[in-house]
Amino acid sequence: MARQARQRVPEGPAPDPAVQKLRIRYTKRGRLRFTSSRDFQRALERALRRADVPMAFSAGFHPHPKISYANAAATGTGSEAEYVEISVTQRVDPESVRVALDEALPRGIDVVEVVEAAPGALADRLEASDWVLEFAGVPLEVLRAAVEGLLALERAEVTRMTKSGPRTFDVRGAIVMARVLGPADALADTVTSHVIEGDCAILRMVVRHTTPAVRPDDILTALRETADLQPPRPPLVTRLAQGPLDTASARVTDPLE
């Protein structure tokens, strides 16, 4: 009879249990839009230590802080609405955590809101994103014609290279709303914390989160392939909001409510 292998058990006491979950909204502004997800994760873990947040840790030989990242924006993309969830071993005041974390993180990664987590998964509440794309050097009427042509299609397939190889998918079905604005109109149309930079044509759009995820870059590919839209330089892309989708108004609502 084969001898049963002994299961290795980490030495020392078990980690303290989590007693509270917090959901955090933060921004990626200015040059910090070029930080990768891994860069942010390292910065957040350092900031949590500096802010003396009583983090809960996983068990095992390599404990790590209990942090859940949700649908982070791609490197190079700005955002007013990024989200992360943390677990702590002592009950804390969410506003105190917000202030301490905001002071510990670099300017541009600004902690806007911290709330106690409601039941359910945060990722399930992130149904759509509200994007603004700023096209410098593209005439307003050229962008409007390209967007109207894309919206008139039933399907618009693009191919993206993934880790498992090229994948072709429809981007048109993910677009809930899209409209083209001039800078003056965009100032009234977008959230006040976002500043439109210079004279440019603006694309404001609400995109449903799908599998695979339809990114702004995929929609730019569709505009190039369907309307030969060739901006002289890549547009500045910023996520204004992400959260539950109100289909009646084509609005993205607050996932922390």
mmCIF file of C-alpha atoms in Angstrom, residues 83 125-128 241-246 249 251-257:
data_model
loop_
_atom_site.group_PDB
_atom_site.id
_atom_site.type_symbol
_atom_site.label_atom_id
_atom_site.label_comp_id
_atom_site.label_asym_id
_atom_site.label_seq_id
_atom_site.Cartn_x
_atom_site.Cartn_y
_atom_site.Cartn_z
ATOM 1 C CA TYR A 83 -12.076 50.438 -9.504
ATOM 2 C CA ARG A 125 -21.730 45.845 -11.811
ATOM 3 C CA LEU A 126 -19.321 47.053 -14.502
ATOM 4 C CA GLU A 127 -21.591 46.540 -17.508
ATOM 5 C CA ALA A 128 -20.461 49.369 -19.809
ATOM 6 C CA ALA A 241 -17.306 56.286 -16.292
ATOM 7 C CA GLN A 242 -17.945 52.570 -16.022
ATOM 8 C CA GLY A 243 -20.743 50.810 -14.207
ATOM 9 C CA PRO A 244 -24.326 49.575 -14.598
ATOM 10 C CA LEU A 245 -25.901 50.392 -17.966
ATOM 11 C CA ASP A 246 -29.221 52.255 -18.083
ATOM 12 C CA SER A 249 -31.112 56.547 -21.462
ATOM 13 C CA ARG A 251 -26.150 56.159 -19.608
ATOM 14 C CA VAL A 252 -23.514 54.528 -17.425
ATOM 15 C CA THR A 253 -24.463 54.826 -13.755
ATOM 16 C CA ASP A 254 -22.455 54.682 -10.523
ATOM 17 C CA PRO A 255 -21.391 51.128 -9.517
ATOM 18 C CA LEU A 256 -20.724 52.225 -5.919
ATOM 19 C CA GLU A 257 -24.300 53.296 -5.203
#
